[in-house]
Short mmCIF file of C-alpha atoms in Angstrom, two decimals:
data_model
loop_
_atom_site.label_atom_id
_atom_site.label_comp_id
_atom_site.label_asym_id
_atom_site.label_seq_id
_atom_site.Cartn_x
_atom_site.Cartn_y
_atom_site.Cartn_z
CA MET Q 1 -6.37 -45.18 55.51
CA PHE Q 2 -3.05 -46.43 54.27
CA GLY Q 3 -2.70 -49.28 56.78
CA PHE Q 4 -4.26 -52.65 56.27
CA VAL Q 5 -3.27 -54.36 59.56
CA THR Q 6 -2.98 -53.39 63.23
CA PHE Q 7 -0.56 -54.69 65.85
CA LYS Q 8 -1.67 -55.39 69.41
CA SER Q 9 1.94 -55.50 70.55
CA GLU Q 10 5.42 -55.67 69.09
CA GLN Q 11 5.55 -59.41 69.83
CA SER Q 12 2.18 -60.76 68.91
CA PHE Q 13 0.23 -60.55 65.73
CA SER Q 14 -3.51 -61.06 65.85
CA LYS Q 15 -5.38 -62.54 62.92
CA SER Q 16 -8.47 -60.64 63.94
CA SER Q 17 -6.64 -57.36 63.35
CA VAL Q 18 -6.07 -58.03 59.61
CA ALA Q 19 -8.44 -56.01 57.42
CA SER Q 20 -11.05 -58.03 55.60
CA PRO Q 21 -10.94 -58.35 51.79
CA THR Q 22 -14.04 -56.16 51.55
CA THR Q 23 -12.34 -53.38 53.52
CA ILE Q 24 -9.22 -53.58 51.35
CA VAL Q 25 -11.26 -53.29 48.17
CA SER Q 26 -13.07 -50.27 49.60
CA TYR Q 27 -9.80 -48.59 50.48
CA LEU Q 28 -8.41 -49.27 47.01
CA ALA Q 29 -11.54 -47.87 45.38
CA MET Q 30 -11.28 -44.71 47.50
CA LEU Q 31 -7.61 -44.31 46.58
CA LEU Q 32 -8.36 -44.72 42.89
CA LEU Q 33 -11.15 -42.15 43.05
CA LEU Q 34 -8.93 -39.69 44.91
CA HIS Q 35 -6.17 -40.19 42.35
CA LEU Q 36 -8.54 -39.46 39.47
CA ILE Q 37 -9.84 -36.31 41.17
CA LEU Q 38 -6.32 -35.01 41.83
CA ALA Q 39 -5.20 -35.81 38.30
CA ALA Q 40 -8.15 -33.99 36.78
CA THR Q 41 -7.64 -30.94 38.99
CA CYS Q 42 -3.90 -30.59 38.38
CA THR Q 43 -3.49 -31.54 34.75
CA ALA Q 44 -6.69 -30.54 32.94
CA PRO Q 45 -6.01 -26.79 32.85
CA LEU Q 46 -2.55 -27.47 31.46
CA GLY Q 47 -3.88 -29.61 28.67
CA VAL Q 48 -6.66 -27.17 27.84
CA ALA Q 49 -4.29 -24.22 27.98
CA ALA Q 50 -2.10 -25.90 25.41
CA ALA Q 51 -5.06 -25.75 23.06
CA GLY Q 52 -5.48 -22.06 23.81
CA LEU Q 53 -8.69 -22.45 25.81
CA ARG Q 54 -9.48 -22.13 29.50
CA LEU Q 55 -11.81 -23.59 32.07
CA ARG Q 56 -14.64 -21.35 33.12
CA GLY Q 57 -13.34 -18.97 35.80
CA SER Q 58 -9.65 -19.49 35.09
CA PRO Q 59 -8.12 -16.04 34.48
CA ASP Q 60 -4.71 -16.94 33.15
CA VAL Q 61 -5.42 -18.34 29.68
CA ASP Q 62 -7.29 -16.75 26.80
CA VAL Q 63 -10.65 -18.19 25.86
CA VAL Q 64 -9.60 -18.57 22.23
CA PRO Q 65 -6.15 -19.16 20.80
CA SER Q 66 -4.28 -16.29 19.18
CA ILE Q 67 -4.50 -16.36 15.41
CA ILE Q 68 -1.41 -15.12 13.55
CA ASP Q 69 -2.11 -13.84 10.09
CA ASP Q 70 0.31 -15.28 7.55
CA GLY Q 71 1.10 -11.74 6.47
CA ASP Q 72 2.50 -10.95 9.92
CA LEU Q 73 5.26 -13.47 9.32
CA LEU Q 74 6.44 -11.73 6.18
CA PRO Q 75 8.81 -8.76 6.12
CA HIS Q 76 7.07 -5.47 5.51
CA VAL Q 77 7.03 -4.49 1.87
CA ALA Q 78 7.95 -0.89 1.16
CA HIS Q 79 4.82 0.60 -0.25
CA HIS Q 80 5.11 3.81 -2.18
CA HIS Q 81 3.21 6.71 -0.76
CA HIS Q 82 0.44 6.85 -3.35
CA GLY Q 83 -1.57 3.98 -4.75
CA HIS Q 84 -2.66 3.70 -8.33
CA GLY Q 85 -5.87 5.63 -8.05
CA GLY Q 86 -7.00 8.24 -5.53
CA GLY Q 87 -10.58 7.09 -5.78
CA GLY Q 88 -9.94 3.45 -4.86
CA ASP Q 89 -8.24 0.49 -6.41
CA ARG Q 90 -9.03 -0.42 -9.99
CA PRO Q 91 -8.66 -3.98 -11.28
CA SER Q 92 -5.29 -5.01 -12.63
CA SER Q 93 -4.25 -8.07 -14.58
CA SER Q 94 -1.12 -9.66 -15.91
CA SER Q 95 -0.79 -9.35 -19.68
CA HIS Q 96 1.94 -11.17 -21.58
CA ASP Q 97 2.38 -13.61 -24.40
CA HIS Q 98 4.05 -17.01 -24.32
CA ASP Q 99 7.62 -15.78 -24.73
CA GLY Q 100 7.30 -13.47 -21.72
CA LYS Q 101 7.20 -10.24 -23.70
CA SER Q 102 4.54 -7.63 -23.05
CA ASN Q 103 1.87 -7.58 -25.73
CA ALA Q 104 1.02 -3.92 -25.04
CA ASN Q 105 -2.59 -4.86 -24.37
CA PHE Q 106 -3.85 -1.46 -23.23
CA ASP Q 107 -5.39 1.71 -24.63
CA PHE Q 108 -3.67 4.78 -23.17
CA TYR Q 109 -1.24 6.02 -20.52
CA VAL Q 110 -1.75 7.79 -17.21
CA TYR Q 111 1.19 10.00 -16.28
CA SER Q 112 1.23 10.78 -12.57
CA MET Q 113 3.22 13.54 -10.86
CA THR Q 114 3.72 13.88 -7.10
CA HIS Q 115 3.99 16.97 -4.88
CA GLN Q 116 6.76 15.87 -2.53
CA PRO Q 117 6.14 18.51 0.21
CA GLU Q 118 2.68 17.05 0.78
CA PHE Q 119 4.04 13.53 1.16
CA CYS Q 120 6.68 14.73 3.61
CA ARG Q 121 4.07 16.69 5.53
CA GLU Q 122 1.82 13.64 5.79
CA ASN Q 123 4.73 11.61 7.15
CA ASP Q 124 6.08 14.30 9.49
CA GLU Q 125 9.30 14.44 7.45
CA LYS Q 126 10.48 11.15 8.95
CA TYR Q 127 12.23 10.09 5.74
CA ALA Q 128 15.76 11.10 4.85
CA GLY Q 129 14.73 12.57 1.52
CA CYS Q 130 12.26 14.86 3.27
CA ARG Q 131 14.83 16.25 5.68
CA ASP Q 132 17.45 16.62 2.95
CA HIS Q 133 15.19 17.56 0.06
CA GLN Q 134 15.99 19.40 -3.13
CA ALA Q 135 14.71 22.97 -3.15
CA SER Q 136 13.26 22.48 -6.63
CA TRP Q 137 10.74 19.93 -5.34
CA GLU Q 138 8.77 22.68 -3.63
CA GLY Q 139 7.85 24.39 -6.87
CA GLN Q 140 8.09 21.44 -9.26
CA LEU Q 141 6.15 18.19 -9.05
CA THR Q 142 8.17 15.02 -9.54
CA ILE Q 143 7.37 11.81 -11.39
CA HIS Q 144 5.37 9.05 -9.77
CA GLY Q 145 4.93 6.85 -12.80
CA LEU Q 146 3.91 6.22 -16.39
CA TRP Q 147 1.06 3.70 -16.29
CA PRO Q 148 -0.54 1.78 -19.17
CA ASN Q 149 -4.34 1.74 -18.75
CA ARG Q 150 -7.39 0.29 -20.45
CA ASN Q 151 -10.61 2.03 -21.41
CA ASP Q 152 -12.67 -0.29 -19.21
CA GLY Q 153 -10.95 1.04 -16.09
CA SER Q 154 -8.55 -1.86 -15.59
CA TYR Q 155 -4.82 -1.79 -16.19
CA PRO Q 156 -2.20 -4.42 -17.03
CA SER Q 157 0.30 -5.16 -14.31
CA SER Q 158 3.62 -7.02 -14.01
CA CYS Q 159 3.52 -8.29 -17.57
CA THR Q 160 6.97 -9.90 -17.60
CA ASN Q 161 9.53 -11.01 -15.04
CA GLU Q 162 12.24 -8.78 -16.53
CA ALA Q 163 14.05 -7.14 -13.60
CA LEU Q 164 15.33 -3.59 -13.79
CA ASP Q 165 19.01 -3.27 -14.69
CA PRO Q 166 20.20 0.09 -13.25
CA ASN Q 167 23.29 -0.11 -15.45
CA LEU Q 168 21.07 0.62 -18.44
CA LEU Q 169 20.06 3.93 -16.85
CA THR Q 170 23.52 5.24 -15.96
CA ASP Q 171 23.32 8.24 -18.28
CA LEU Q 172 19.85 9.07 -16.92
CA SER Q 173 20.63 8.62 -13.24
CA THR Q 174 21.16 12.30 -12.41
CA ASP Q 175 17.89 13.36 -14.01
CA LEU Q 176 16.06 10.42 -12.47
CA ALA Q 177 17.29 11.24 -8.95
CA ALA Q 178 16.10 14.84 -9.33
CA LYS Q 179 12.86 14.28 -11.22
CA TRP Q 180 11.84 10.78 -10.11
CA PRO Q 181 13.11 10.63 -6.52
CA ASN Q 182 12.41 8.17 -3.77
CA VAL Q 183 12.35 10.31 -0.62
CA LYS Q 184 12.21 7.16 1.50
CA ALA Q 185 15.71 6.27 0.35
CA MET Q 186 18.62 6.72 2.72
CA SER Q 187 21.04 7.41 -0.10
CA GLY Q 188 21.00 8.17 -3.80
CA SER Q 189 21.69 4.57 -4.71
CA GLU Q 190 18.41 3.50 -3.15
CA HIS Q 191 16.35 5.55 -5.60
CA ALA Q 192 16.54 2.44 -7.78
CA SER Q 193 14.12 0.57 -5.52
CA PHE Q 194 11.33 2.94 -6.58
CA TRP Q 195 12.32 2.77 -10.24
CA SER Q 196 12.46 -1.02 -10.04
CA HIS Q 197 8.93 -1.11 -8.61
CA GLU Q 198 7.54 1.14 -11.34
CA TRP Q 199 9.31 -0.81 -14.07
CA SER Q 200 8.18 -4.21 -12.80
CA LYS Q 201 4.56 -3.21 -12.24
CA HIS Q 202 3.97 -0.81 -15.13
CA GLY Q 203 6.97 -0.54 -17.44
CA THR Q 204 6.96 -4.21 -18.34
CA CYS Q 205 3.48 -3.73 -19.82
CA SER Q 206 4.42 -0.79 -22.04
CA GLY Q 207 6.20 -2.70 -24.79
CA MET Q 208 9.17 -0.33 -24.42
CA ASP Q 209 12.64 -1.37 -23.35
CA GLN Q 210 13.91 -0.14 -20.00
CA ARG Q 211 15.91 2.84 -21.16
CA THR Q 212 13.20 4.02 -23.54
CA TYR Q 213 10.56 3.74 -20.82
CA PHE Q 214 12.47 5.88 -18.32
CA ALA Q 215 13.74 8.37 -20.89
CA THR Q 216 10.17 8.80 -22.15
CA ALA Q 217 8.85 9.40 -18.63
CA LEU Q 218 11.54 12.01 -17.99
CA GLY Q 219 10.65 13.78 -21.22
CA LEU Q 220 6.95 13.93 -20.31
CA LEU Q 221 7.41 15.77 -17.01
CA LEU Q 222 5.32 18.92 -17.32
CA PRO Q 223 6.42 22.26 -15.91
CA THR Q 224 4.52 22.87 -12.69
CA PRO Q 225 2.45 26.07 -12.83
CA PRO Q 226 4.38 28.87 -11.05
CA ILE Q 227 1.42 29.41 -8.74
CA VAL Q 228 2.25 26.17 -6.90
CA GLY Q 229 5.64 27.45 -5.78
CA GLU Q 230 4.38 30.97 -5.22
CA ARG Q 231 1.54 29.84 -2.96
CA LYS Q 232 3.39 27.19 -0.95
CA GLY Q 233 1.91 27.00 2.52
CA SER Q 234 -1.21 28.73 1.23
CA VAL Q 235 -4.26 28.05 -0.96
CA VAL Q 236 -4.99 28.15 -4.68
CA SER Q 237 -8.31 27.91 -6.42
CA ARG Q 238 -9.14 24.91 -8.53
CA GLU Q 239 -9.58 27.11 -11.61
CA GLU Q 240 -6.11 28.61 -11.16
CA LEU Q 241 -4.60 25.14 -11.05
CA ILE Q 242 -6.67 23.94 -14.01
CA SER Q 243 -5.48 26.81 -16.18
CA GLY Q 244 -1.88 25.93 -15.41
CA TYR Q 245 -2.31 22.42 -16.80
CA ASP Q 246 -4.71 23.20 -19.65
CA ASP Q 247 -3.24 22.00 -22.93
CA GLY Q 248 -5.18 24.00 -25.47
CA SER Q 249 -3.52 22.30 -28.41
CA SER Q 250 -5.03 18.94 -27.55
CA SER Q 251 -8.15 19.84 -25.61
CA SER Q 252 -10.00 21.48 -28.50
CA SER Q 253 -10.59 18.18 -30.25
CA SER Q 254 -10.13 15.53 -27.62
CA SER Q 255 -12.11 17.10 -24.80
CA SER Q 256 -15.30 17.80 -26.72
CA SER Q 257 -16.84 14.40 -26.02
CA SER Q 258 -15.71 14.45 -22.42
CA SER Q 259 -17.02 17.95 -21.74
CA SER Q 260 -20.52 17.01 -22.81
CA SER Q 261 -20.64 14.20 -20.27
CA SER Q 262 -19.20 16.28 -17.47
CA SER Q 263 -20.96 19.59 -18.07
CA SER Q 264 -23.49 18.82 -15.35
CA SER Q 265 -20.76 18.88 -12.72
CA SER Q 266 -20.24 22.26 -11.10
CA SER Q 267 -16.48 21.80 -10.98
CA SER Q 268 -16.03 20.41 -14.49
CA SER Q 269 -15.20 22.14 -17.74
CA SER Q 270 -13.57 21.18 -21.01
CA SER Q 271 -10.15 21.72 -19.47
CA THR Q 272 -10.70 19.48 -16.44
CA ALA Q 273 -10.18 16.47 -18.68
CA ASP Q 274 -6.60 17.58 -19.21
CA ALA Q 275 -5.57 17.15 -15.57
CA VAL Q 276 -6.79 15.14 -12.61
CA PHE Q 277 -6.05 16.50 -9.14
CA VAL Q 278 -5.64 14.09 -6.23
CA CYS Q 279 -5.68 15.56 -2.72
CA LYS Q 280 -4.86 14.24 0.75
CA HIS Q 281 -6.68 16.05 3.55
CA GLY Q 282 -7.27 18.99 1.23
CA TYR Q 283 -3.62 19.29 0.15
CA LEU Q 284 -2.51 18.77 -3.44
CA SER Q 285 -0.89 15.36 -3.59
CA GLU Q 286 -0.76 14.35 -7.27
CA VAL Q 287 -1.56 15.65 -10.72
CA ARG Q 288 -2.36 13.13 -13.46
CA VAL Q 289 -2.64 13.60 -17.20
CA CYS Q 290 -3.33 11.14 -19.99
CA TYR Q 291 -1.59 10.25 -23.24
CA GLY Q 292 -2.65 8.08 -26.13
CA LYS Q 293 -0.78 5.01 -27.27
CA ALA Q 294 0.97 4.99 -30.63
CA MET Q 295 -0.89 2.72 -33.04
CA ASP Q 296 2.18 0.85 -34.25
CA SER Q 297 3.69 0.18 -30.80
CA GLY Q 298 3.24 0.72 -27.11
CA SER Q 299 5.06 4.04 -27.16
CA VAL Q 300 3.45 7.23 -25.89
CA GLY Q 301 1.26 9.17 -28.29
CA GLU Q 302 -0.37 12.60 -28.09
CA ARG Q 303 -1.75 14.05 -24.91
CA MET Q 304 -5.47 13.35 -24.61
CA SER Q 305 -8.39 13.99 -22.33
CA CYS Q 306 -8.55 11.48 -19.51
CA PRO Q 307 -11.55 9.12 -19.69
CA ASP Q 308 -14.16 9.01 -16.95
CA THR Q 309 -12.43 6.07 -15.26
CA ILE Q 310 -9.49 8.36 -14.51
CA LEU Q 311 -11.50 11.55 -13.94
CA ARG Q 312 -13.20 9.79 -11.03
CA GLU Q 313 -9.88 9.79 -9.21
CA ASP Q 314 -10.08 13.59 -8.93
CA ASN Q 315 -11.05 14.33 -5.32
CA CYS Q 316 -9.87 17.92 -4.76
CA GLY Q 317 -12.33 20.68 -3.94
CA GLU Q 318 -12.58 24.26 -5.17
CA ARG Q 319 -9.89 25.42 -2.72
CA ILE Q 320 -6.67 23.42 -2.78
CA GLU Q 321 -3.99 23.79 -0.13
CA ILE Q 322 -0.36 23.74 -1.24
CA ALA Q 323 2.06 22.18 1.25
CA SER Q 324 5.60 23.34 1.84
CA PHE Q 325 8.51 21.58 3.47
CA ASP Q 326 8.07 23.97 6.41
CA ASP Q 327 4.50 22.86 7.11
CA PRO Q 328 3.88 21.31 10.53
CA LYS Q 329 2.56 17.79 10.96
CA PRO Q 330 -1.06 17.62 9.75
CA LYS Q 331 -3.80 17.73 12.36
CA THR Q 332 -5.51 14.75 10.75
CA THR Q 333 -3.28 11.71 11.10
CA SER Q 334 -5.59 8.97 9.86
CA ALA Q 335 -3.98 7.23 6.91
CA THR Q 336 -5.63 7.33 3.53
CA ILE Q 337 -5.24 4.05 1.68
CA ASP Q 338 -5.45 4.34 -2.08
#
């Protein structure tokens, strides 16, 4: 195949033994065809594999290329354990004027308190603050946040780019660590990451300065009904919990309109507007109450009945379980995303 001439002997060369031009062309054509076949067989899978595809029957390359979500390339953001709204996300919007100051464009405040034993139970006490918790957290809810809200169900968010300055909170730091803790933190100094998040997302929309915002939130922390600490690891009725948060001084006037709209619900009464209970897997997770906004500023006004947009976040039943730091890991491990 690769020879074009033949030799009759070492000494003599015969003209008749030289391949004809037609034969040479045929050989060359065969060689070219063989080369093309070999090239296609050896190199095609490599080229296709580079595109993330494969030839039919080839087992070593995926049929479609892997798609990497842009979010996978970003470092994980530390999300706090409860979202703004147990009944699903509500729309948020940035609200600021041209000089970067919040214009306090909202109608009232939601004040949210967290039951830390439930959070630690949900997360199998994997965080440092759960393993080294303060005893008071078992019988006293802690602060989650003070959130400006609008009557239409939306809320302003991240209204300015003013970063939290922890130095402004030095005289409040002890109270903040006890009453507004970040149990994910490895040390006390890391509590500020939670405070910074709450200030950036919600505090910047309040119209208050940093110290006033945090001092106000500390002052609003309600005493937790004794029944929560007394029944840790057990169950309380919804009515027992409602009575512990019923503010008779404000409910008589402010809850009248709300009670008429909610009277058809078997679990609603005039006092339910004074507290919203958010549960995770049947366990008390958060308690939320509402406050008006002072007319002359964004400061906190009188306690009020929560509007329907907030009442809808109440998802606890008639029997509410109270977690303790001694509770085992929950049987249901599916995450609830708020």
